[in-house]
PDB file of C-alpha atoms and ligand atoms in Angstrom:
ATOM      1  CA  UNK A  26     133.106  47.872 124.769  1.00  0.00           C
ATOM      2  CA  UNK A  27     135.928  50.336 124.456  1.00  0.00           C
ATOM      3  CA  UNK A  28     135.311  53.820 123.143  1.00  0.00           C
ATOM      4  CA  UNK A  29     137.099  54.217 119.890  1.00  0.00           C
ATOM      5  CA  UNK A  30     138.652  57.489 118.894  1.00  0.00           C
ATOM      6  CA  UNK A  31     137.679  58.710 115.435  1.00  0.00           C
ATOM      7  CA  UNK A  32     140.688  59.407 113.261  1.00  0.00           C
ATOM      8  CA  UNK A  33     141.400  63.046 112.599  1.00  0.00           C
ATOM      9  CA  UNK A  34     139.381  64.375 109.662  1.00  0.00           C
ATOM     10  CA  UNK A  35     136.491  61.970 110.301  1.00  0.00           C
ATOM     11  CA  UNK A  36     133.259  62.051 112.324  1.00  0.00           C
ATOM     12  CA  UNK A  37     132.652  59.439 115.089  1.00  0.00           C
ATOM     13  CA  UNK A  38     130.970  57.152 112.524  1.00  0.00           C
ATOM     14  CA  UNK A  39     133.900  57.355 110.123  1.00  0.00           C
ATOM     15  CA  UNK A  40     132.256  59.710 107.618  1.00  0.00           C
ATOM     16  CA  UNK A  41     134.648  62.335 106.315  1.00  0.00           C
ATOM     17  CA  UNK A  42     134.620  65.725 107.994  1.00  0.00           C
ATOM     18  CA  UNK A  43     134.371  68.157 105.135  1.00  0.00           C
ATOM     19  CA  UNK A  44     134.779  71.850 105.672  1.00  0.00           C
ATOM     20  CA  UNK A  45     132.358  73.866 103.585  1.00  0.00           C
ATOM     21  CA  UNK A  46     134.127  76.590 101.695  1.00  0.00           C
ATOM     22  CA  UNK A  47     133.062  80.108 102.618  1.00  0.00           C
ATOM     23  CA  UNK A  48     130.694  81.422  99.948  1.00  0.00           C
ATOM     24  CA  UNK A  49     130.473  85.176  99.837  1.00  0.00           C
ATOM     25  CA  UNK A  50     127.093  86.600  98.833  1.00  0.00           C
ATOM     26  CA  UNK A  51     127.455  88.401  95.554  1.00  0.00           C
ATOM     27  CA  UNK A  52     125.418  89.400  92.545  1.00  0.00           C
ATOM     28  CA  UNK A  53     126.003  87.403  89.365  1.00  0.00           C
ATOM     29  CA  UNK A  54     127.503  89.501  86.602  1.00  0.00           C
ATOM     30  CA  UNK A  55     124.662  88.384  84.287  1.00  0.00           C
ATOM     31  CA  UNK A  56     121.871  89.118  86.798  1.00  0.00           C
ATOM     32  CA  UNK A  57     119.356  91.444  85.096  1.00  0.00           C
ATOM     33  CA  UNK A  58     118.210  93.015  88.372  1.00  0.00           C
ATOM     34  CA  UNK A  59     121.669  93.536  89.986  1.00  0.00           C
ATOM     35  CA  UNK A  60     120.074  93.418  93.456  1.00  0.00           C
ATOM     36  CA  UNK A  61     120.338  90.950  96.311  1.00  0.00           C
ATOM     37  CA  UNK A  62     117.003  89.106  96.368  1.00  0.00           C
ATOM     38  CA  UNK A  63     117.277  88.716 100.148  1.00  0.00           C
ATOM     39  CA  UNK A  64     116.739  92.415 100.690  1.00  0.00           C
ATOM     40  CA  UNK A  65     113.601  92.823  98.609  1.00  0.00           C
ATOM     41  CA  UNK A  66     111.049  91.472 101.090  1.00  0.00           C
ATOM     42  CA  UNK A  67     109.359  93.693 103.624  1.00  0.00           C
ATOM     43  CA  UNK A  68     105.940  94.374 105.122  1.00  0.00           C
ATOM     44  CA  UNK A  69     103.300  96.697 103.740  1.00  0.00           C
ATOM     45  CA  UNK A  70     103.205  99.763 105.993  1.00  0.00           C
ATOM     46  CA  UNK A  71      99.449 100.049 105.584  1.00  0.00           C
ATOM     47  CA  UNK A  72      98.273  96.454 106.147  1.00  0.00           C
ATOM     48  CA  UNK A  73     101.267  94.640 107.708  1.00  0.00           C
ATOM     49  CA  UNK A  74     101.378  91.774 105.180  1.00  0.00           C
ATOM     50  CA  UNK A  75     104.566  90.529 103.581  1.00  0.00           C
ATOM     51  CA  UNK A  76     105.408  92.056 100.213  1.00  0.00           C
ATOM     52  CA  UNK A  77     108.129  91.318  97.667  1.00  0.00           C
ATOM     53  CA  UNK A  78     109.610  94.070  95.558  1.00  0.00           C
ATOM     54  CA  UNK A  79     110.644  93.238  91.979  1.00  0.00           C
ATOM     55  CA  UNK A  80     112.215  95.301  89.279  1.00  0.00           C
ATOM     56  CA  UNK A  81     110.470  95.927  85.974  1.00  0.00           C
ATOM     57  CA  UNK A  82     112.151  96.758  82.711  1.00  0.00           C
ATOM     58  CA  UNK A  83     112.306 100.523  82.293  1.00  0.00           C
ATOM     59  CA  UNK A  84     109.913 101.307  85.132  1.00  0.00           C
ATOM     60  CA  UNK A  85     109.806 101.746  88.878  1.00  0.00           C
ATOM     61  CA  UNK A  86     109.861  98.471  90.883  1.00  0.00           C
ATOM     62  CA  UNK A  87     106.529  96.768  91.563  1.00  0.00           C
ATOM     63  CA  UNK A  88     105.383  95.244  94.841  1.00  0.00           C
ATOM     64  CA  UNK A  89     103.955  91.735  94.420  1.00  0.00           C
ATOM     65  CA  UNK A  90     102.146  89.377  96.789  1.00  0.00           C
ATOM     66  CA  UNK A  91     104.708  86.779  97.943  1.00  0.00           C
ATOM     67  CA  UNK A  92     102.733  83.656  96.942  1.00  0.00           C
ATOM     68  CA  UNK A  93     101.589  82.441  93.556  1.00  0.00           C
ATOM     69  CA  UNK A  94      97.886  82.215  92.737  1.00  0.00           C
ATOM     70  CA  UNK A  95      95.832  80.010  90.420  1.00  0.00           C
ATOM     71  CA  UNK A  96      95.997  81.809  87.064  1.00  0.00           C
ATOM     72  CA  UNK A  97      92.517  80.649  86.010  1.00  0.00           C
ATOM     73  CA  UNK A  98      90.992  82.462  89.007  1.00  0.00           C
ATOM     74  CA  UNK A  99      92.883  85.739  88.507  1.00  0.00           C
ATOM     75  CA  UNK A 100      91.509  88.280  85.987  1.00  0.00           C
ATOM     76  CA  UNK A 101      93.976  88.947  83.161  1.00  0.00           C
ATOM     77  CA  UNK A 102      94.849  92.579  84.135  1.00  0.00           C
ATOM     78  CA  UNK A 103      96.135  91.370  87.521  1.00  0.00           C
ATOM     79  CA  UNK A 104      98.417  88.598  86.225  1.00  0.00           C
ATOM     80  CA  UNK A 105     102.184  88.982  86.501  1.00  0.00           C
ATOM     81  CA  UNK A 106     105.058  86.567  86.117  1.00  0.00           C
ATOM     82  CA  UNK A 107     108.759  86.593  86.980  1.00  0.00           C
ATOM     83  CA  UNK A 108     111.597  85.909  84.611  1.00  0.00           C
ATOM     84  CA  UNK A 109     115.247  86.271  85.628  1.00  0.00           C
ATOM     85  CA  UNK A 110     114.218  88.217  88.733  1.00  0.00           C
ATOM     86  CA  UNK A 111     112.304  90.783  86.657  1.00  0.00           C
ATOM     87  CA  UNK A 112     108.510  91.141  86.928  1.00  0.00           C
ATOM     88  CA  UNK A 113     106.494  91.161  83.703  1.00  0.00           C
ATOM     89  CA  UNK A 114     102.809  92.032  83.323  1.00  0.00           C
ATOM     90  CA  UNK A 115     100.601  89.192  82.020  1.00  0.00           C
ATOM     91  CA  UNK A 116     100.853  85.482  82.614  1.00  0.00           C
ATOM     92  CA  UNK A 117     103.617  83.330  81.139  1.00  0.00           C
ATOM     93  CA  UNK A 118     101.100  80.616  80.260  1.00  0.00           C
ATOM     94  CA  UNK A 119     101.664  78.561  83.406  1.00  0.00           C
ATOM     95  CA  UNK A 120      98.954  77.526  85.890  1.00  0.00           C
ATOM     96  CA  UNK A 121     100.282  79.942  88.505  1.00  0.00           C
ATOM     97  CA  UNK A 122     100.830  83.675  88.448  1.00  0.00           C
ATOM     98  CA  UNK A 123     101.778  86.538  90.732  1.00  0.00           C
ATOM     99  CA  UNK A 124      99.583  89.482  91.605  1.00  0.00           C
ATOM    100  CA  UNK A 125     100.378  93.087  92.649  1.00  0.00           C
ATOM    101  CA  UNK A 126     100.004  93.676  96.370  1.00  0.00           C
ATOM    102  CA  UNK A 127      97.773  96.723  95.898  1.00  0.00           C
ATOM    103  CA  UNK A 128      95.117  94.430  94.368  1.00  0.00           C
ATOM    104  CA  UNK A 129      94.974  92.530  97.665  1.00  0.00           C
ATOM    105  CA  UNK A 130      95.918  95.220 100.186  1.00  0.00           C
ATOM    106  CA  UNK A 131      92.837  95.803 102.366  1.00  0.00           C
ATOM    107  CA  UNK A 132      93.865  99.448 102.793  1.00  0.00           C
ATOM    108  CA  UNK A 133      93.795 100.068  99.045  1.00  0.00           C
ATOM    109  CA  UNK A 134      90.388 100.415  97.392  1.00  0.00           C
ATOM    110  CA  UNK A 135      90.282  98.749  93.949  1.00  0.00           C
ATOM    111  CA  UNK A 136      89.256 101.008  91.073  1.00  0.00           C
ATOM    112  CA  UNK A 137      87.404  98.157  89.299  1.00  0.00           C
ATOM    113  CA  UNK A 138      85.723  95.095  90.851  1.00  0.00           C
ATOM    114  CA  UNK A 139      88.513  92.467  91.039  1.00  0.00           C
ATOM    115  CA  UNK A 140      86.207  89.435  90.934  1.00  0.00           C
ATOM    116  CA  UNK A 141      85.026  86.979  93.628  1.00  0.00           C
ATOM    117  CA  UNK A 142      88.354  85.133  94.078  1.00  0.00           C
ATOM    118  CA  UNK A 143      90.423  88.266  94.749  1.00  0.00           C
ATOM    119  CA  UNK A 144      87.586  89.744  96.826  1.00  0.00           C
ATOM    120  CA  UNK A 145      87.678  86.683  99.106  1.00  0.00           C
ATOM    121  CA  UNK A 146      91.475  86.969  99.441  1.00  0.00           C
ATOM    122  CA  UNK A 147      91.137  90.683 100.234  1.00  0.00           C
ATOM    123  CA  UNK A 148      88.663  89.817 102.999  1.00  0.00           C
ATOM    124  CA  UNK A 149      91.072  87.220 104.460  1.00  0.00           C
ATOM    125  CA  UNK A 150      93.895  89.762 104.500  1.00  0.00           C
ATOM    126  CA  UNK A 151      91.611  92.411 106.030  1.00  0.00           C
ATOM    127  CA  UNK A 152      90.668  90.043 108.870  1.00  0.00           C
ATOM    128  CA  UNK A 153      94.341  89.260 109.479  1.00  0.00           C
ATOM    129  CA  UNK A 154      95.283  92.956 109.467  1.00  0.00           C
ATOM    130  CA  UNK A 155      92.551  93.656 112.032  1.00  0.00           C
ATOM    131  CA  UNK A 156      93.881  90.802 114.204  1.00  0.00           C
ATOM    132  CA  UNK A 157      97.482  92.101 113.946  1.00  0.00           C
ATOM    133  CA  UNK A 158      96.319  95.603 114.969  1.00  0.00           C
ATOM    134  CA  UNK A 159      94.111  94.323 117.803  1.00  0.00           C
ATOM    135  CA  UNK A 160      96.917  92.204 119.265  1.00  0.00           C
ATOM    136  CA  UNK A 161      99.412  95.051 119.023  1.00  0.00           C
ATOM    137  CA  UNK A 162     101.648  93.230 116.522  1.00  0.00           C
ATOM    138  CA  UNK A 163     101.227  95.888 113.859  1.00  0.00           C
ATOM    139  CA  UNK A 164     100.580  99.625 113.790  1.00  0.00           C
ATOM    140  CA  UNK A 165      99.700 101.085 110.387  1.00  0.00           C
ATOM    141  CA  UNK A 166     101.915 103.955 109.281  1.00  0.00           C
ATOM    142  CA  UNK A 167      99.751 106.976 108.499  1.00  0.00           C
ATOM    143  CA  UNK A 168     100.447 108.608 105.165  1.00  0.00           C
ATOM    144  CA  UNK A 169     102.160 112.005 105.206  1.00  0.00           C
ATOM    145  CA  UNK A 170      98.889 113.881 104.796  1.00  0.00           C
ATOM    146  CA  UNK A 171      97.270 112.055 107.708  1.00  0.00           C
ATOM    147  CA  UNK A 172     100.074 113.142 110.029  1.00  0.00           C
ATOM    148  CA  UNK A 173      99.608 116.712 109.002  1.00  0.00           C
ATOM    149  CA  UNK A 174      96.789 119.130 109.663  1.00  0.00           C
ATOM    150  CA  UNK A 175      97.643 121.156 106.571  1.00  0.00           C
ATOM    151  CA  UNK A 176      95.321 121.099 103.558  1.00  0.00           C
ATOM    152  CA  UNK A 177      96.278 118.284 101.199  1.00  0.00           C
ATOM    153  CA  UNK A 178      97.350 120.699  98.451  1.00  0.00           C
ATOM    154  CA  UNK A 179     100.139 121.897 100.778  1.00  0.00           C
ATOM    155  CA  UNK A 180     101.333 118.391 101.503  1.00  0.00           C
ATOM    156  CA  UNK A 181     103.486 116.933  98.736  1.00  0.00           C
ATOM    157  CA  UNK A 182     103.266 113.184  99.201  1.00  0.00           C
ATOM    158  CA  UNK A 183     105.802 112.939  96.361  1.00  0.00           C
ATOM    159  CA  UNK A 184     107.832 116.159  96.265  1.00  0.00           C
ATOM    160  CA  UNK A 185     109.797 117.381  93.272  1.00  0.00           C
ATOM    161  CA  UNK A 186     113.467 117.906  94.138  1.00  0.00           C
ATOM    162  CA  UNK A 187     116.024 119.900  92.167  1.00  0.00           C
ATOM    163  CA  UNK A 188     119.562 118.505  92.312  1.00  0.00           C
ATOM    164  CA  UNK A 189     122.546 117.897  90.032  1.00  0.00           C
ATOM    165  CA  UNK A 190     121.036 120.148  87.324  1.00  0.00           C
ATOM    166  CA  UNK A 191     117.872 118.028  87.093  1.00  0.00           C
ATOM    167  CA  UNK A 192     114.445 117.679  88.665  1.00  0.00           C
ATOM    168  CA  UNK A 193     113.375 114.414  90.219  1.00  0.00           C
ATOM    169  CA  UNK A 194     110.086 113.137  91.612  1.00  0.00           C
ATOM    170  CA  UNK A 195     110.549 111.403  94.970  1.00  0.00           C
ATOM    171  CA  UNK A 196     108.714 108.144  95.709  1.00  0.00           C
ATOM    172  CA  UNK A 197     107.548 109.350  99.137  1.00  0.00           C
ATOM    173  CA  UNK A 198     107.429 112.332 101.482  1.00  0.00           C
ATOM    174  CA  UNK A 199     110.721 114.177 101.886  1.00  0.00           C
ATOM    175  CA  UNK A 200     111.238 113.171 105.509  1.00  0.00           C
ATOM    176  CA  UNK A 201     110.504 109.498 104.704  1.00  0.00           C
ATOM    177  CA  UNK A 202     113.030 108.980 101.867  1.00  0.00           C
ATOM    178  CA  UNK A 203     114.966 106.003 103.205  1.00  0.00           C
ATOM    179  CA  UNK A 204     118.605 105.082 102.682  1.00  0.00           C
ATOM    180  CA  UNK A 205     118.922 102.249 100.106  1.00  0.00           C
ATOM    181  CA  UNK A 206     122.168 100.765 101.462  1.00  0.00           C
ATOM    182  CA  UNK A 207     122.528  97.347 103.049  1.00  0.00           C
ATOM    183  CA  UNK A 208     123.637  97.215 106.674  1.00  0.00           C
ATOM    184  CA  UNK A 209     126.102  94.658 108.050  1.00  0.00           C
ATOM    185  CA  UNK A 210     123.091  92.666 109.306  1.00  0.00           C
ATOM    186  CA  UNK A 211     121.964  92.490 105.661  1.00  0.00           C
ATOM    187  CA  UNK A 212     118.888  94.631 106.261  1.00  0.00           C
ATOM    188  CA  UNK A 213     118.028  97.836 104.493  1.00  0.00           C
ATOM    189  CA  UNK A 214     119.353 100.832 106.430  1.00  0.00           C
ATOM    190  CA  UNK A 215     116.536 102.460 108.397  1.00  0.00           C
ATOM    191  CA  UNK A 216     118.054 105.966 108.332  1.00  0.00           C
ATOM    192  CA  UNK A 217     116.542 108.693 106.191  1.00  0.00           C
ATOM    193  CA  UNK A 218     118.385 110.803 103.636  1.00  0.00           C
ATOM    194  CA  UNK A 219     117.120 114.031 105.225  1.00  0.00           C
ATOM    195  CA  UNK A 220     119.466 114.540 108.154  1.00  0.00           C
ATOM    196  CA  UNK A 221     119.273 117.358 110.709  1.00  0.00           C
ATOM    197  CA  UNK A 222     123.079 117.548 110.891  1.00  0.00           C
ATOM    198  CA  UNK A 223     123.400 118.288 107.174  1.00  0.00           C
ATOM    199  CA  UNK A 224     122.547 121.466 105.262  1.00  0.00           C
ATOM    200  CA  UNK A 225     118.944 121.513 104.125  1.00  0.00           C
ATOM    201  CA  UNK A 226     117.491 122.449 100.801  1.00  0.00           C
ATOM    202  CA  UNK A 227     114.926 125.211 100.462  1.00  0.00           C
ATOM    203  CA  UNK A 228     111.353 125.132  99.165  1.00  0.00           C
ATOM    204  CA  UNK A 229     111.068 127.554  96.323  1.00  0.00           C
ATOM    205  CA  UNK A 230     108.661 128.338  93.477  1.00  0.00           C
ATOM    206  CA  UNK A 231     110.207 127.715  90.054  1.00  0.00           C
ATOM    207  CA  UNK A 232     108.706 127.739  86.544  1.00  0.00           C
ATOM    208  CA  UNK A 233     107.218 124.374  85.562  1.00  0.00           C
ATOM    209  CA  UNK A 234     109.001 124.434  82.228  1.00  0.00           C
ATOM    210  CA  UNK A 235     108.328 121.448  79.960  1.00  0.00           C
ATOM    211  CA  UNK A 236     111.585 119.744  79.152  1.00  0.00           C
ATOM    212  CA  UNK A 237     110.691 118.017  75.929  1.00  0.00           C
ATOM    213  CA  UNK A 238     109.421 118.962  72.478  1.00  0.00           C
ATOM    214  CA  UNK A 239     107.891 122.324  71.682  1.00  0.00           C
ATOM    215  CA  UNK A 240     104.793 121.915  73.850  1.00  0.00           C
ATOM    216  CA  UNK A 241     104.116 125.002  75.877  1.00  0.00           C
ATOM    217  CA  UNK A 242     102.354 124.737  79.223  1.00  0.00           C
ATOM    218  CA  UNK A 243     100.550 127.735  80.678  1.00  0.00           C
ATOM    219  CA  UNK A 244     103.148 129.699  82.668  1.00  0.00           C
ATOM    220  CA  UNK A 245     102.887 128.183  86.146  1.00  0.00           C
ATOM    221  CA  UNK A 246     105.186 128.184  89.107  1.00  0.00           C
ATOM    222  CA  UNK A 247     105.638 124.946  91.008  1.00  0.00           C
ATOM    223  CA  UNK A 248     106.959 124.160  94.473  1.00  0.00           C
ATOM    224  CA  UNK A 249     110.397 122.530  94.252  1.00  0.00           C
ATOM    225  CA  UNK A 250     112.676 121.413  97.076  1.00  0.00           C
ATOM    226  CA  UNK A 251     115.866 123.016  95.824  1.00  0.00           C
ATOM    227  CA  UNK A 252     119.119 121.273  96.750  1.00  0.00           C
ATOM    228  CA  UNK A 253     121.142 122.856  93.931  1.00  0.00           C
ATOM    229  CA  UNK A 254     122.941 125.276  96.274  1.00  0.00           C
ATOM    230  CA  UNK A 255     124.322 122.433  98.384  1.00  0.00           C
ATOM    231  CA  UNK A 256     127.851 121.081  97.787  1.00  0.00           C
ATOM    232  CA  UNK A 257     128.172 118.553  94.947  1.00  0.00           C
ATOM    233  CA  UNK A 258     128.872 115.655  97.348  1.00  0.00           C
ATOM    234  CA  UNK A 259     125.697 116.417  99.262  1.00  0.00           C
ATOM    235  CA  UNK A 260     123.593 116.521  96.064  1.00  0.00           C
ATOM    236  CA  UNK A 261     125.160 113.218  95.016  1.00  0.00           C
ATOM    237  CA  UNK A 262     124.229 111.742  98.413  1.00  0.00           C
ATOM    238  CA  UNK A 263     120.586 112.666  97.778  1.00  0.00           C
ATOM    239  CA  UNK A 264     120.687 111.328  94.203  1.00  0.00           C
ATOM    240  CA  UNK A 265     122.159 107.990  95.337  1.00  0.00           C
ATOM    241  CA  UNK A 266     119.671 108.020  98.255  1.00  0.00           C
ATOM    242  CA  UNK A 267     122.053 107.350 101.097  1.00  0.00           C
ATOM    243  CA  UNK A 268     122.181 108.454 104.719  1.00  0.00           C
ATOM    244  CA  UNK A 269     125.342 110.390 105.743  1.00  0.00           C
ATOM    245  CA  UNK A 270     126.954 107.225 107.192  1.00  0.00           C
ATOM    246  CA  UNK A 271     126.441 105.174 104.022  1.00  0.00           C
ATOM    247  CA  UNK A 272     127.440 108.057 101.779  1.00  0.00           C
ATOM    248  CA  UNK A 273     130.824 107.724 103.499  1.00  0.00           C
ATOM    249  CA  UNK A 274     130.964 103.939 102.852  1.00  0.00           C
ATOM    250  CA  UNK A 275     130.468 103.521  99.099  1.00  0.00           C
ATOM    251  CA  UNK A 276     131.425  99.817  99.349  1.00  0.00           C
ATOM    252  CA  UNK A 277     128.091  98.963 101.030  1.00  0.00           C
ATOM    253  CA  UNK A 278     125.741  97.370  98.466  1.00  0.00           C
ATOM    254  CA  UNK A 279     122.362  98.850  97.627  1.00  0.00           C
ATOM    255  CA  UNK A 280     119.362  96.715  98.516  1.00  0.00           C
ATOM    256  CA  UNK A 281     116.974  98.583  96.268  1.00  0.00           C
ATOM    257  CA  UNK A 282     117.374 101.151  93.518  1.00  0.00           C
ATOM    258  CA  UNK A 283     116.944 104.806  94.432  1.00  0.00           C
ATOM    259  CA  UNK A 284     113.280 105.820  94.125  1.00  0.00           C
ATOM    260  CA  UNK A 285     113.754 108.947  91.984  1.00  0.00           C
ATOM    261  CA  UNK A 286     111.976 109.407  88.681  1.00  0.00           C
ATOM    262  CA  UNK A 287     113.092 112.104  86.301  1.00  0.00           C
ATOM    263  CA  UNK A 288     110.364 114.724  86.689  1.00  0.00           C
ATOM    264  CA  UNK A 289     108.283 115.326  83.598  1.00  0.00           C
ATOM    265  CA  UNK A 290     105.747 118.178  83.986  1.00  0.00           C
ATOM    266  CA  UNK A 291     103.525 116.616  81.332  1.00  0.00           C
ATOM    267  CA  UNK A 292     103.476 113.118  82.859  1.00  0.00           C
ATOM    268  CA  UNK A 293     103.571 114.116  86.521  1.00  0.00           C
ATOM    269  CA  UNK A 294     100.986 116.904  86.630  1.00  0.00           C
ATOM    270  CA  UNK A 295      99.329 115.213  89.625  1.00  0.00           C
ATOM    271  CA  UNK A 296     102.486 115.972  91.633  1.00  0.00           C
ATOM    272  CA  UNK A 297     102.763 119.586  90.522  1.00  0.00           C
ATOM    273  CA  UNK A 298     102.034 121.869  93.503  1.00  0.00           C
ATOM    274  CA  UNK A 299     101.635 125.575  92.912  1.00  0.00           C
ATOM    275  CA  UNK A 300     101.900 126.598  96.591  1.00  0.00           C
ATOM    276  CA  UNK A 301     104.859 126.344  98.906  1.00  0.00           C
ATOM    277  CA  UNK A 302     104.331 123.882 101.765  1.00  0.00           C
ATOM    278  CA  UNK A 303     104.295 125.352 105.224  1.00  0.00           C
ATOM    279  CA  UNK A 304     107.686 124.671 106.831  1.00  0.00           C
ATOM    280  CA  UNK A 305     108.059 125.198 110.601  1.00  0.00           C
ATOM    281  CA  UNK A 306     110.308 128.191 111.333  1.00  0.00           C
ATOM    282  CA  UNK A 307     112.788 125.994 113.213  1.00  0.00           C
ATOM    283  CA  UNK A 308     113.287 123.830 110.114  1.00  0.00           C
ATOM    284  CA  UNK A 309     113.920 126.656 107.683  1.00  0.00           C
ATOM    285  CA  UNK A 310     117.277 126.947 106.051  1.00  0.00           C
ATOM    286  CA  UNK A 311     119.254 129.953 107.149  1.00  0.00           C
ATOM    287  CA  UNK A 312     119.548 132.361 104.236  1.00  0.00           C
TER     288      UNK A 312
HETATM  289 ZN1  LIG B 522      99.112  96.329 102.111  1.00  0.00          ZN
HETATM  290 ZN1  LIG B 523     122.191 104.241 105.474  1.00  0.00          ZN
END
């Protein structure tokens, strides 16, 4: 036998050698969520299990368990379904539904008994979390108050921040607010918005003035992290939730929406703190 040379443009067996066109990853103009799906999976910081983040219409994103469950076994209040990348409460009538992660997270105590099926799943996840911790594959992240010896009333787990002429409720402790930009490796940037090289805001007590209607709250002062004296670009960096590096590269896509909620003193009374948190002297802003 003589080795035969495949003609140019063909494989050794004669099948055509086709070059796949490069397909850049981009968001469809009609996509309701406007986010790259690839960036919305992560692991729960409390239990180590995989979670998927989905947007909801008009509300903060919700974290769902990554697999579908038998709808008939899931109590109605726990049923969710996805449509066009958006999560909707209740089932869509199919045999399978999604379920919020907090219903299954072993580190999250349910407020009402979730039923035998979800209880058994919670136990399975708890056993797996214990195994991950015991084998050193996972270390739970303590919440802000656990890392701090201060009384809980001094420890705003979700601080209120004043910037760009508005007040916003953060979705986590100040020092844990994470950049939302996508890195070149297509992961969410691990840097925080609070950066020691940038000017800091200052904790201050400001009136908790209601911002809607004629309702009058008792005159109270609330602790606010005030960024309003910082340059406009710096306030915008906080509002868009980007680290200094990604604030300088606006072309980088966001992997998740910024976690701010417009602060409403009537809706968010649980996050209204009347005392200033203790700030170490070395971290105080120079007057
Ligand atoms: Zn969890
Ligand atoms: Zn970043």
